PDB file of C-alpha atoms (C1' of nucleotides) in Angstrom:
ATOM      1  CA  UNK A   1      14.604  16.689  32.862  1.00  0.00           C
ATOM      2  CA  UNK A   2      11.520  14.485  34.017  1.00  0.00           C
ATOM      3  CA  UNK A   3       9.372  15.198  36.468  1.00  0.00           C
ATOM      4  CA  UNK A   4       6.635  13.348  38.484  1.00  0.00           C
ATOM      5  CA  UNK A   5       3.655  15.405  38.455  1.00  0.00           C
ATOM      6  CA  UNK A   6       1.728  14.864  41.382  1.00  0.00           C
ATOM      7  CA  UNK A   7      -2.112  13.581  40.595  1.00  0.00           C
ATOM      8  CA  UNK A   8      -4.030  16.409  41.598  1.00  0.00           C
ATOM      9  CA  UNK A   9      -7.897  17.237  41.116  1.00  0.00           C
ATOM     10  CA  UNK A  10      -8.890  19.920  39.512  1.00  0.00           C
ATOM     11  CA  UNK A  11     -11.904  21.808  40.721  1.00  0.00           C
ATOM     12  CA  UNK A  12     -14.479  22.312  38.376  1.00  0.00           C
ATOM     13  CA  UNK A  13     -15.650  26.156  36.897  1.00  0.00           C
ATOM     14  CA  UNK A  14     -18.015  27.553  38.523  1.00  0.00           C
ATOM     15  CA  UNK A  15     -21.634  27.727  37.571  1.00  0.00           C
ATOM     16  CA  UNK A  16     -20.532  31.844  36.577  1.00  0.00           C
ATOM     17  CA  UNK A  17     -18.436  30.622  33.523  1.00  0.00           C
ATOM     18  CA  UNK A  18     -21.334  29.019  32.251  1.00  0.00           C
ATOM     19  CA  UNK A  19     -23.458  32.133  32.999  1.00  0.00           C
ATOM     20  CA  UNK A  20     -22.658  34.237  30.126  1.00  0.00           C
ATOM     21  CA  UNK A  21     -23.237  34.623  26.597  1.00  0.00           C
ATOM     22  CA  UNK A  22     -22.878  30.924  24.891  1.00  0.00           C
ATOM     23  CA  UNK A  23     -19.948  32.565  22.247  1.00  0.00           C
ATOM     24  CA  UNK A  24     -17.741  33.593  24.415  1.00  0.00           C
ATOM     25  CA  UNK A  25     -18.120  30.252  26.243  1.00  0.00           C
ATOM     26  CA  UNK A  26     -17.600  28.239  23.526  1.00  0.00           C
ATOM     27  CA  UNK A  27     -14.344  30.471  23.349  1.00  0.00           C
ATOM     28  CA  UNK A  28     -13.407  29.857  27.101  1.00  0.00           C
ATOM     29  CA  UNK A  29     -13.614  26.163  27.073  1.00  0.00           C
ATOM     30  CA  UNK A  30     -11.117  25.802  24.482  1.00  0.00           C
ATOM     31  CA  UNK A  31      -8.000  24.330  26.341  1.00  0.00           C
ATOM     32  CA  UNK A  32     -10.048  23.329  29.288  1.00  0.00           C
ATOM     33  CA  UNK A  33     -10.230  20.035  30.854  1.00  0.00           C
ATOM     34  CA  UNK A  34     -13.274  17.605  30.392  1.00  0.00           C
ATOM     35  CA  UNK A  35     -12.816  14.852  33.238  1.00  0.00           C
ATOM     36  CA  UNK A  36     -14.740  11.649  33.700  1.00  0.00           C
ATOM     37  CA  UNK A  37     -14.432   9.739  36.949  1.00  0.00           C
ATOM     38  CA  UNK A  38     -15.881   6.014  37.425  1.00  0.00           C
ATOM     39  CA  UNK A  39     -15.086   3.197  39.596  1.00  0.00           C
ATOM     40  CA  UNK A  40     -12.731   2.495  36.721  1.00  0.00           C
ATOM     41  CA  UNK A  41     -10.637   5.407  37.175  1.00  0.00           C
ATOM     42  CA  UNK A  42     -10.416   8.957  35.920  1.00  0.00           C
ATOM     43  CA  UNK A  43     -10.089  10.094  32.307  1.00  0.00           C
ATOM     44  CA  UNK A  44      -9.805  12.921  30.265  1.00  0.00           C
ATOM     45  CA  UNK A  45      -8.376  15.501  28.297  1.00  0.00           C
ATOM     46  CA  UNK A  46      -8.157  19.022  26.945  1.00  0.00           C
ATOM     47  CA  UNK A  47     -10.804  20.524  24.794  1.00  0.00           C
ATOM     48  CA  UNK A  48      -9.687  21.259  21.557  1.00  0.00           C
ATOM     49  CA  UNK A  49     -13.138  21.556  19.480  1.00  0.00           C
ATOM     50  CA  UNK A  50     -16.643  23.061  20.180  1.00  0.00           C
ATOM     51  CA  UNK A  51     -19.718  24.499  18.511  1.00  0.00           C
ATOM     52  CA  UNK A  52     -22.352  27.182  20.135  1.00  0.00           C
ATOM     53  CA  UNK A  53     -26.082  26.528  19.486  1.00  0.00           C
ATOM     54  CA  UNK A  54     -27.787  29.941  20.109  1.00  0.00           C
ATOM     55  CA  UNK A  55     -31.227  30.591  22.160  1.00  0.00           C
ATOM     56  CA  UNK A  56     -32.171  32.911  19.300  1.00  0.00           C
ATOM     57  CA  UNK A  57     -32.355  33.443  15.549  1.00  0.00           C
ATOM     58  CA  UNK A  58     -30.578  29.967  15.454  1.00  0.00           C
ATOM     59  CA  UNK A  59     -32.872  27.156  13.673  1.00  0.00           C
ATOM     60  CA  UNK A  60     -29.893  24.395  14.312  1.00  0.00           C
ATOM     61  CA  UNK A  61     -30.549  24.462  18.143  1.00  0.00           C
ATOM     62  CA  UNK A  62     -32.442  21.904  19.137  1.00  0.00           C
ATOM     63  CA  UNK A  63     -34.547  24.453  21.286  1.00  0.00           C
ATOM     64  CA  UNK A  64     -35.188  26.543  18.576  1.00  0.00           C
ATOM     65  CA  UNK A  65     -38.451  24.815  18.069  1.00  0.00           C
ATOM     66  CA  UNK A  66     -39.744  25.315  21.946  1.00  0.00           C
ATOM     67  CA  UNK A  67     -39.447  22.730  24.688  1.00  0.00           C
ATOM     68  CA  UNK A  68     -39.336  19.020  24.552  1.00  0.00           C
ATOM     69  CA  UNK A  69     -38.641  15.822  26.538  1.00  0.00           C
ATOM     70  CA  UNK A  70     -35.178  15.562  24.553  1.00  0.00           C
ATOM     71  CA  UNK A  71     -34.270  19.639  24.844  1.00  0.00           C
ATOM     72  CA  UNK A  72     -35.914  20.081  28.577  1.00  0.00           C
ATOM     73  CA  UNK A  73     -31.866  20.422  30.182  1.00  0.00           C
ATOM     74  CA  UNK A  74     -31.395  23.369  27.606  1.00  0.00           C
ATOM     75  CA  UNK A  75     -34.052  25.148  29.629  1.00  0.00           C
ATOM     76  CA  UNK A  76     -32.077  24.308  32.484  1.00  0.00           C
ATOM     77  CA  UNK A  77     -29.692  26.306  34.723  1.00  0.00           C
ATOM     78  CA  UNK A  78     -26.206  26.945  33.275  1.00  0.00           C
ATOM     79  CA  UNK A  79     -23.353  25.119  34.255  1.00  0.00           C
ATOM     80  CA  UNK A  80     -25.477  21.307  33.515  1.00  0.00           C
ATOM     81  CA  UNK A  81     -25.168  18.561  31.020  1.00  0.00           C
ATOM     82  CA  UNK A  82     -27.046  18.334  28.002  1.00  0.00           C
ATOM     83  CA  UNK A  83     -26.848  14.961  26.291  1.00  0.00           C
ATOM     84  CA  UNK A  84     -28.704  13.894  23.435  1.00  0.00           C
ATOM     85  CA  UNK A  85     -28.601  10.979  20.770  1.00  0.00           C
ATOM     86  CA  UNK A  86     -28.259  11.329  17.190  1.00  0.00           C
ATOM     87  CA  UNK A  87     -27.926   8.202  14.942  1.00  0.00           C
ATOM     88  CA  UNK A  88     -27.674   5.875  17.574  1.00  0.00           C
ATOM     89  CA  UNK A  89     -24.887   8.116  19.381  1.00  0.00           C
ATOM     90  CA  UNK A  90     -24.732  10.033  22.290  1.00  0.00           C
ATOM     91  CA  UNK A  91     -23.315  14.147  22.053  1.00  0.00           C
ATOM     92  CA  UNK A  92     -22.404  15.899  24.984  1.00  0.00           C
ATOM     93  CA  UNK A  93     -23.185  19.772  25.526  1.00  0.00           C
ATOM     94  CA  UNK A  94     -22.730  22.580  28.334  1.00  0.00           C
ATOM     95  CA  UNK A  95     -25.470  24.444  28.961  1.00  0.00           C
ATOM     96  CA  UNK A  96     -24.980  28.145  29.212  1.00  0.00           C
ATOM     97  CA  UNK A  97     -27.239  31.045  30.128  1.00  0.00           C
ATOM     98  CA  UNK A  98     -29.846  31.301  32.635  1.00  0.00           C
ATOM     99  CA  UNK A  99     -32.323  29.065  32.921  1.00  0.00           C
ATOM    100  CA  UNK A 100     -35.343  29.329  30.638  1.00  0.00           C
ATOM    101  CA  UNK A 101     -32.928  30.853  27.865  1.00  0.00           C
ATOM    102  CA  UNK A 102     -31.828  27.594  26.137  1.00  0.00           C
ATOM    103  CA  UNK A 103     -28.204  27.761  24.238  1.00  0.00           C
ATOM    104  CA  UNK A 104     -25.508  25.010  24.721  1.00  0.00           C
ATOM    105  CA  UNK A 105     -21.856  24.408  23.582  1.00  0.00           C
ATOM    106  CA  UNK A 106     -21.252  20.650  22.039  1.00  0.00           C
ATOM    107  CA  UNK A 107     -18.129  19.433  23.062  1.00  0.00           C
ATOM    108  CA  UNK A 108     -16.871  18.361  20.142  1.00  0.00           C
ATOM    109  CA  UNK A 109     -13.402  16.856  20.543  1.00  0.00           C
ATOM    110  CA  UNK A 110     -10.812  16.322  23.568  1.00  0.00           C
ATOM    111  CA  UNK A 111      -6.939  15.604  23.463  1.00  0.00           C
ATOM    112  CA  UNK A 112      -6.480  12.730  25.471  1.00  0.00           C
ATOM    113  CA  UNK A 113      -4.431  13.315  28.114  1.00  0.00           C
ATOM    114  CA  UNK A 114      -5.485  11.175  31.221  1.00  0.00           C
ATOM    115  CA  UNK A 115      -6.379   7.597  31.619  1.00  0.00           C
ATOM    116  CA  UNK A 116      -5.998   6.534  27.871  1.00  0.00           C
ATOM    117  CA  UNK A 117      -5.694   3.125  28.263  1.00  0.00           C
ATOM    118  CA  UNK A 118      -9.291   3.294  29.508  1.00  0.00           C
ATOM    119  CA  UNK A 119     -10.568   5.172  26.619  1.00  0.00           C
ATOM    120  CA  UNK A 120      -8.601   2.584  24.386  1.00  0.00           C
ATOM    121  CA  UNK A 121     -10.860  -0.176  25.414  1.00  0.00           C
ATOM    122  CA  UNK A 122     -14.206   1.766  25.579  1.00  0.00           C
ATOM    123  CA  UNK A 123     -13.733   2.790  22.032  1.00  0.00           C
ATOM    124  CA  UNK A 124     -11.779  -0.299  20.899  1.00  0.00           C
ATOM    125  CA  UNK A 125      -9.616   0.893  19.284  1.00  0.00           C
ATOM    126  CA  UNK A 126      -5.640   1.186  18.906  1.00  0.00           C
ATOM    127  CA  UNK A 127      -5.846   4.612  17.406  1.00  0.00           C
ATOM    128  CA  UNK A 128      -5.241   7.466  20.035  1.00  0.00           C
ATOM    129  CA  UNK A 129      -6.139  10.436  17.214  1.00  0.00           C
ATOM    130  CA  UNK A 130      -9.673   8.244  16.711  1.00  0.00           C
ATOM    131  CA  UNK A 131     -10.413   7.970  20.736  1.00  0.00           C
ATOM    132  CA  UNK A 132     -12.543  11.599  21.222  1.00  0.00           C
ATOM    133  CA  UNK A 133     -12.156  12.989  17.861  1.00  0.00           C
ATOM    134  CA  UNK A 134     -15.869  14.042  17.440  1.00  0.00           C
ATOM    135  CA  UNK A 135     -18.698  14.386  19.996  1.00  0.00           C
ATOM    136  CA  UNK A 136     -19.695  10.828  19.862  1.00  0.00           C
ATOM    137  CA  UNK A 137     -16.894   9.127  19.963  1.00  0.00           C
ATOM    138  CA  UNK A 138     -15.537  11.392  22.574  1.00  0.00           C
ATOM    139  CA  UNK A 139     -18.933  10.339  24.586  1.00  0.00           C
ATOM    140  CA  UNK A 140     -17.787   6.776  24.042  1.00  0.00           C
ATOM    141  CA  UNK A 141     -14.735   7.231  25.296  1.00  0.00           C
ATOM    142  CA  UNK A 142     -15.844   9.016  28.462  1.00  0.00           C
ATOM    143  CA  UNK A 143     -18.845   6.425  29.019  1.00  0.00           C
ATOM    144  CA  UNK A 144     -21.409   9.047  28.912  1.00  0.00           C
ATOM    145  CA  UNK A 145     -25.155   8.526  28.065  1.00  0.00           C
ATOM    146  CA  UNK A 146     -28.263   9.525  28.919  1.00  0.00           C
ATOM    147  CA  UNK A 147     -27.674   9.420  32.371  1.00  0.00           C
ATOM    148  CA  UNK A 148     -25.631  12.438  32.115  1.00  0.00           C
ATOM    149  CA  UNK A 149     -28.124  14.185  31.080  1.00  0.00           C
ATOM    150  CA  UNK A 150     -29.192  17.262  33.321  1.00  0.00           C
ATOM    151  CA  UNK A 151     -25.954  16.535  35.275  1.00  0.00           C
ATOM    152  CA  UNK A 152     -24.100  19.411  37.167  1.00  0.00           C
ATOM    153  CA  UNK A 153     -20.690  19.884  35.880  1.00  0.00           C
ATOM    154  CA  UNK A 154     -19.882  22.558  38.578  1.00  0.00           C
ATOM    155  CA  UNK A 155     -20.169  19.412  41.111  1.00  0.00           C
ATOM    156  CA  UNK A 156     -16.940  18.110  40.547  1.00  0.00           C
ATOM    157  CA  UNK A 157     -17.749  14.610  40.504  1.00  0.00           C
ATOM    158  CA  UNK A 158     -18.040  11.611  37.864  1.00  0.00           C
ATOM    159  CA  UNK A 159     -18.556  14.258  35.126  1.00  0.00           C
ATOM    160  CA  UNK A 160     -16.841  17.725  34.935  1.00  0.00           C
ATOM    161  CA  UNK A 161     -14.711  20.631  33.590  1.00  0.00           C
ATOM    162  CA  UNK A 162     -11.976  22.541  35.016  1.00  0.00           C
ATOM    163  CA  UNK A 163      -8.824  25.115  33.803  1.00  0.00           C
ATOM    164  CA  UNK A 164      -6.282  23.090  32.591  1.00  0.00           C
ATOM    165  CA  UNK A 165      -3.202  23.709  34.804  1.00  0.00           C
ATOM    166  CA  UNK A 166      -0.891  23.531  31.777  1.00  0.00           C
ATOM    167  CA  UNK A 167      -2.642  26.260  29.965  1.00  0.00           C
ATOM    168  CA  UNK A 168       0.149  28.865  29.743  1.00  0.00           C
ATOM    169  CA  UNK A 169       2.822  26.124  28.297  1.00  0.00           C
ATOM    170  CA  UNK A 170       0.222  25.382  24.895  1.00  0.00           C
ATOM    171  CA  UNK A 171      -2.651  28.069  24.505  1.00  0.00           C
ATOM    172  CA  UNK A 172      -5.230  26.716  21.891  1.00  0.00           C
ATOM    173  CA  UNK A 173      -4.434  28.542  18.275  1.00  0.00           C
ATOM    174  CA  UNK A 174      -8.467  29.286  18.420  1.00  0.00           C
ATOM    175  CA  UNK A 175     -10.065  29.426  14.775  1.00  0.00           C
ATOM    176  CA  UNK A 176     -13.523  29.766  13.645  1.00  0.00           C
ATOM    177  CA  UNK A 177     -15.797  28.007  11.054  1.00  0.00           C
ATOM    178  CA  UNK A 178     -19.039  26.798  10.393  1.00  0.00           C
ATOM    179  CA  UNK A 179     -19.943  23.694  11.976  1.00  0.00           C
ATOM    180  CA  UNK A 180     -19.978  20.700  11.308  1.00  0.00           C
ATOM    181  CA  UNK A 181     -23.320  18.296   9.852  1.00  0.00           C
ATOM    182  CA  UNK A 182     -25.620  21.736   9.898  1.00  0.00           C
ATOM    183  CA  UNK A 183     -26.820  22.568   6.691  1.00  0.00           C
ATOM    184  CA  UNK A 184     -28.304  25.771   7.164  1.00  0.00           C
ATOM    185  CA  UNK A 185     -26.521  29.192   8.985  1.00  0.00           C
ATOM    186  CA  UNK A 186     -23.335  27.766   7.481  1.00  0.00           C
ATOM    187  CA  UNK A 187     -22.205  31.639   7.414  1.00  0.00           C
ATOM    188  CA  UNK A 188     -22.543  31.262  11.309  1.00  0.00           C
ATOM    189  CA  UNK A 189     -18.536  31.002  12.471  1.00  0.00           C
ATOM    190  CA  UNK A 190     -19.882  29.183  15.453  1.00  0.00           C
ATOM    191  CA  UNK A 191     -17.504  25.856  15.719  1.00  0.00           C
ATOM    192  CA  UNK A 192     -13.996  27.192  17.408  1.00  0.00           C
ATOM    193  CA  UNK A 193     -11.196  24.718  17.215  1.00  0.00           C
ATOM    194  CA  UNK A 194      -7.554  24.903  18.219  1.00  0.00           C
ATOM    195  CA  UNK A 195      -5.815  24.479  14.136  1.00  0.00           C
ATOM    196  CA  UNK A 196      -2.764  23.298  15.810  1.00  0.00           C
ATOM    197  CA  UNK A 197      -3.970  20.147  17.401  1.00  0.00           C
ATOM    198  CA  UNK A 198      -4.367  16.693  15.726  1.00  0.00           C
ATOM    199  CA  UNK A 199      -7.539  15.730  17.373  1.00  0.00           C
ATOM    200  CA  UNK A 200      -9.971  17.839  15.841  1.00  0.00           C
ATOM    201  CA  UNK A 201     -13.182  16.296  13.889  1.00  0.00           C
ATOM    202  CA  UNK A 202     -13.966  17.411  10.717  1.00  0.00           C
ATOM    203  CA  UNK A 203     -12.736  20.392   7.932  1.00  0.00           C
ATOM    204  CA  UNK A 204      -9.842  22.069   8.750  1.00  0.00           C
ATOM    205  CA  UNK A 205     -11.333  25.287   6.762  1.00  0.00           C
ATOM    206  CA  UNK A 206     -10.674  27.883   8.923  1.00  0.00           C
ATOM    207  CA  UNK A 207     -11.779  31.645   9.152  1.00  0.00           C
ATOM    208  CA  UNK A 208      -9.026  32.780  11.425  1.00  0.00           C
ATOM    209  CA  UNK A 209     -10.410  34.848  14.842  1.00  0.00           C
TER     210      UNK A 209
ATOM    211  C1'  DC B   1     -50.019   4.253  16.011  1.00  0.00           C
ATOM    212  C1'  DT B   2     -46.746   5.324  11.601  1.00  0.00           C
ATOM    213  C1'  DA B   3     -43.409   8.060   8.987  1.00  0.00           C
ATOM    214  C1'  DC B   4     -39.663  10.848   8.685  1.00  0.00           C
ATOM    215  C1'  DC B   5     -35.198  12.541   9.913  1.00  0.00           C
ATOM    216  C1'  DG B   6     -30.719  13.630  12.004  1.00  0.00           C
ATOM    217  C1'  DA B   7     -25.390  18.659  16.078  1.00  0.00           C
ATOM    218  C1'  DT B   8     -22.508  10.839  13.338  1.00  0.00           C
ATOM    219  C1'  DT B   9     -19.446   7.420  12.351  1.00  0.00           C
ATOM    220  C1'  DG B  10     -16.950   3.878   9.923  1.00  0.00           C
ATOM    221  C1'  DA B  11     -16.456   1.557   5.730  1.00  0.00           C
ATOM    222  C1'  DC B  12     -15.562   2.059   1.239  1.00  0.00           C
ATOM    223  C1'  DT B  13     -14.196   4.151  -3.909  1.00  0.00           C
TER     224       DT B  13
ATOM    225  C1'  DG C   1     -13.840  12.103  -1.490  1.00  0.00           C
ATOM    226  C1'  DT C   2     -18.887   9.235  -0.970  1.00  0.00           C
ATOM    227  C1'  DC C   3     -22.519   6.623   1.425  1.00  0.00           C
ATOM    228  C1'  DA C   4     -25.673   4.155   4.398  1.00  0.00           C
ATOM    229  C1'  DA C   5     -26.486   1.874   8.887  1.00  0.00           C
ATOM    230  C1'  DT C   6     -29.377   2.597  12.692  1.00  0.00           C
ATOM    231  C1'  DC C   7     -32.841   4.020  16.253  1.00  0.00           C
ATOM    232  C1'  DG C   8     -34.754   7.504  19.430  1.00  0.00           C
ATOM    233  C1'  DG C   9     -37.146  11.842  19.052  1.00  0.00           C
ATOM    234  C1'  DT C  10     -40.653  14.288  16.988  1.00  0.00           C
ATOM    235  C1'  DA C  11     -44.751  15.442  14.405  1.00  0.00           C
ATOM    236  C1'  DG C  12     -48.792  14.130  12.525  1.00  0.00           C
ATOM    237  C1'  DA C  13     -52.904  10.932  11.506  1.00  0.00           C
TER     238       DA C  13
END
DNA sequence: CTACCGATTGACT
DNA sequence: GTCAATCGGTAGA
């Protein structure tokens, strides 16, 4: 049995979500929707990879080091955007915590679920597993840069996050591991990705819970 | 100003 | 599995 779904739009989490320690964050957006909205149409899809950078004892933030031009939305208010560029790329974060305490979750990966055709020719590519599967490509996909950095996700417009309304039919299988391109604190089970979806980046080596 | 480096990706063995 | 392109951010002279 088919049946039309009607195109609704999902309000975005509230700037409390974000306002909380960045673990169990990183926990809570699993399964969540990221949504991008241009003049081109919406897009998105369902979290299904993240990693938590830590305001202390963790030398892999990128505010571990103190404040900075790139860093400065770290230091923001929770609930904001925190994009930076790495090889040439751009990586999406969430910033959690109150301002002044820096920690962020990178959004690592989405499932795409809305508005892949758009995605298709952002990323050029024919390959739906290859359109968001790791934090730059998924930036790609989305068409966000720099000018998304500092932006309010709680807004509910061009750039945000909400509970996915099909939650209860496929909850993320949530595992742990170290993350990914960090050399150091690899005994830090910081990166949380669903094991049972196919568009995860990386190592599937998994330290269950 | 220069030098070094990276929360990556895509191409290749 | 390995490897290097590529360029902005950062630290240091």
């Amino acid at each position: 049995m088919s049946e039309t779904k009607a195109v609704i739009r999902l309000s975005p989490l509230a700037r409390e979500f974000y306002l909380r320690d960045p673990i169990v964050v990183a926990r809570e957006l699993m399964g969540k929707r990221l949504i991008r909205e241009t003049s081109a149409g919406i897009c998105g899809g369902r979290i299904v990879e993240v990693e938590a950078y830590l305001s202390q004892r963790d030398p892999a933030c990128h505010a571990s080091r103190g404040m900075t031009n790139r860093n400065a939305a770290m230091f923001g208010p929770p609930g904001h955007a925190y994009v930076y560029m790495i090889h040439s790329r751009w990586c999406l974060n969430a910033v959690t915590e109150p301002a002044g305490v820096p920690s962020a979750i990178l959004i690592r990966a989405i499932e795409p679920l809305e508005g892949v055709e758009l995605m298709h020719q952002r990323r050029r590519t024919d390959i739906v597993r290859d359109l968001a599967r790791g934090p730059a490509r998924l930036c790609e996909a989305l068409a966000i840069d720099r000018t998304y950095n500092g932006w309010d996700l709680t807004a509910g417009r061009e750039l945000w996050i909400a509970d996915d309304p099909d939650a209860h039919l496929r909850p993320p299988r949530i595992v742990r591991s170290g993350r990914i391109g960090i050399s150091s604190a690899q005994k830090r089970l910081l990166r949380f990705f669903d094991s049972e979806s196919r568009f995860v980046s990386g190592a599937r080596k998994l330290h269950a819970r």
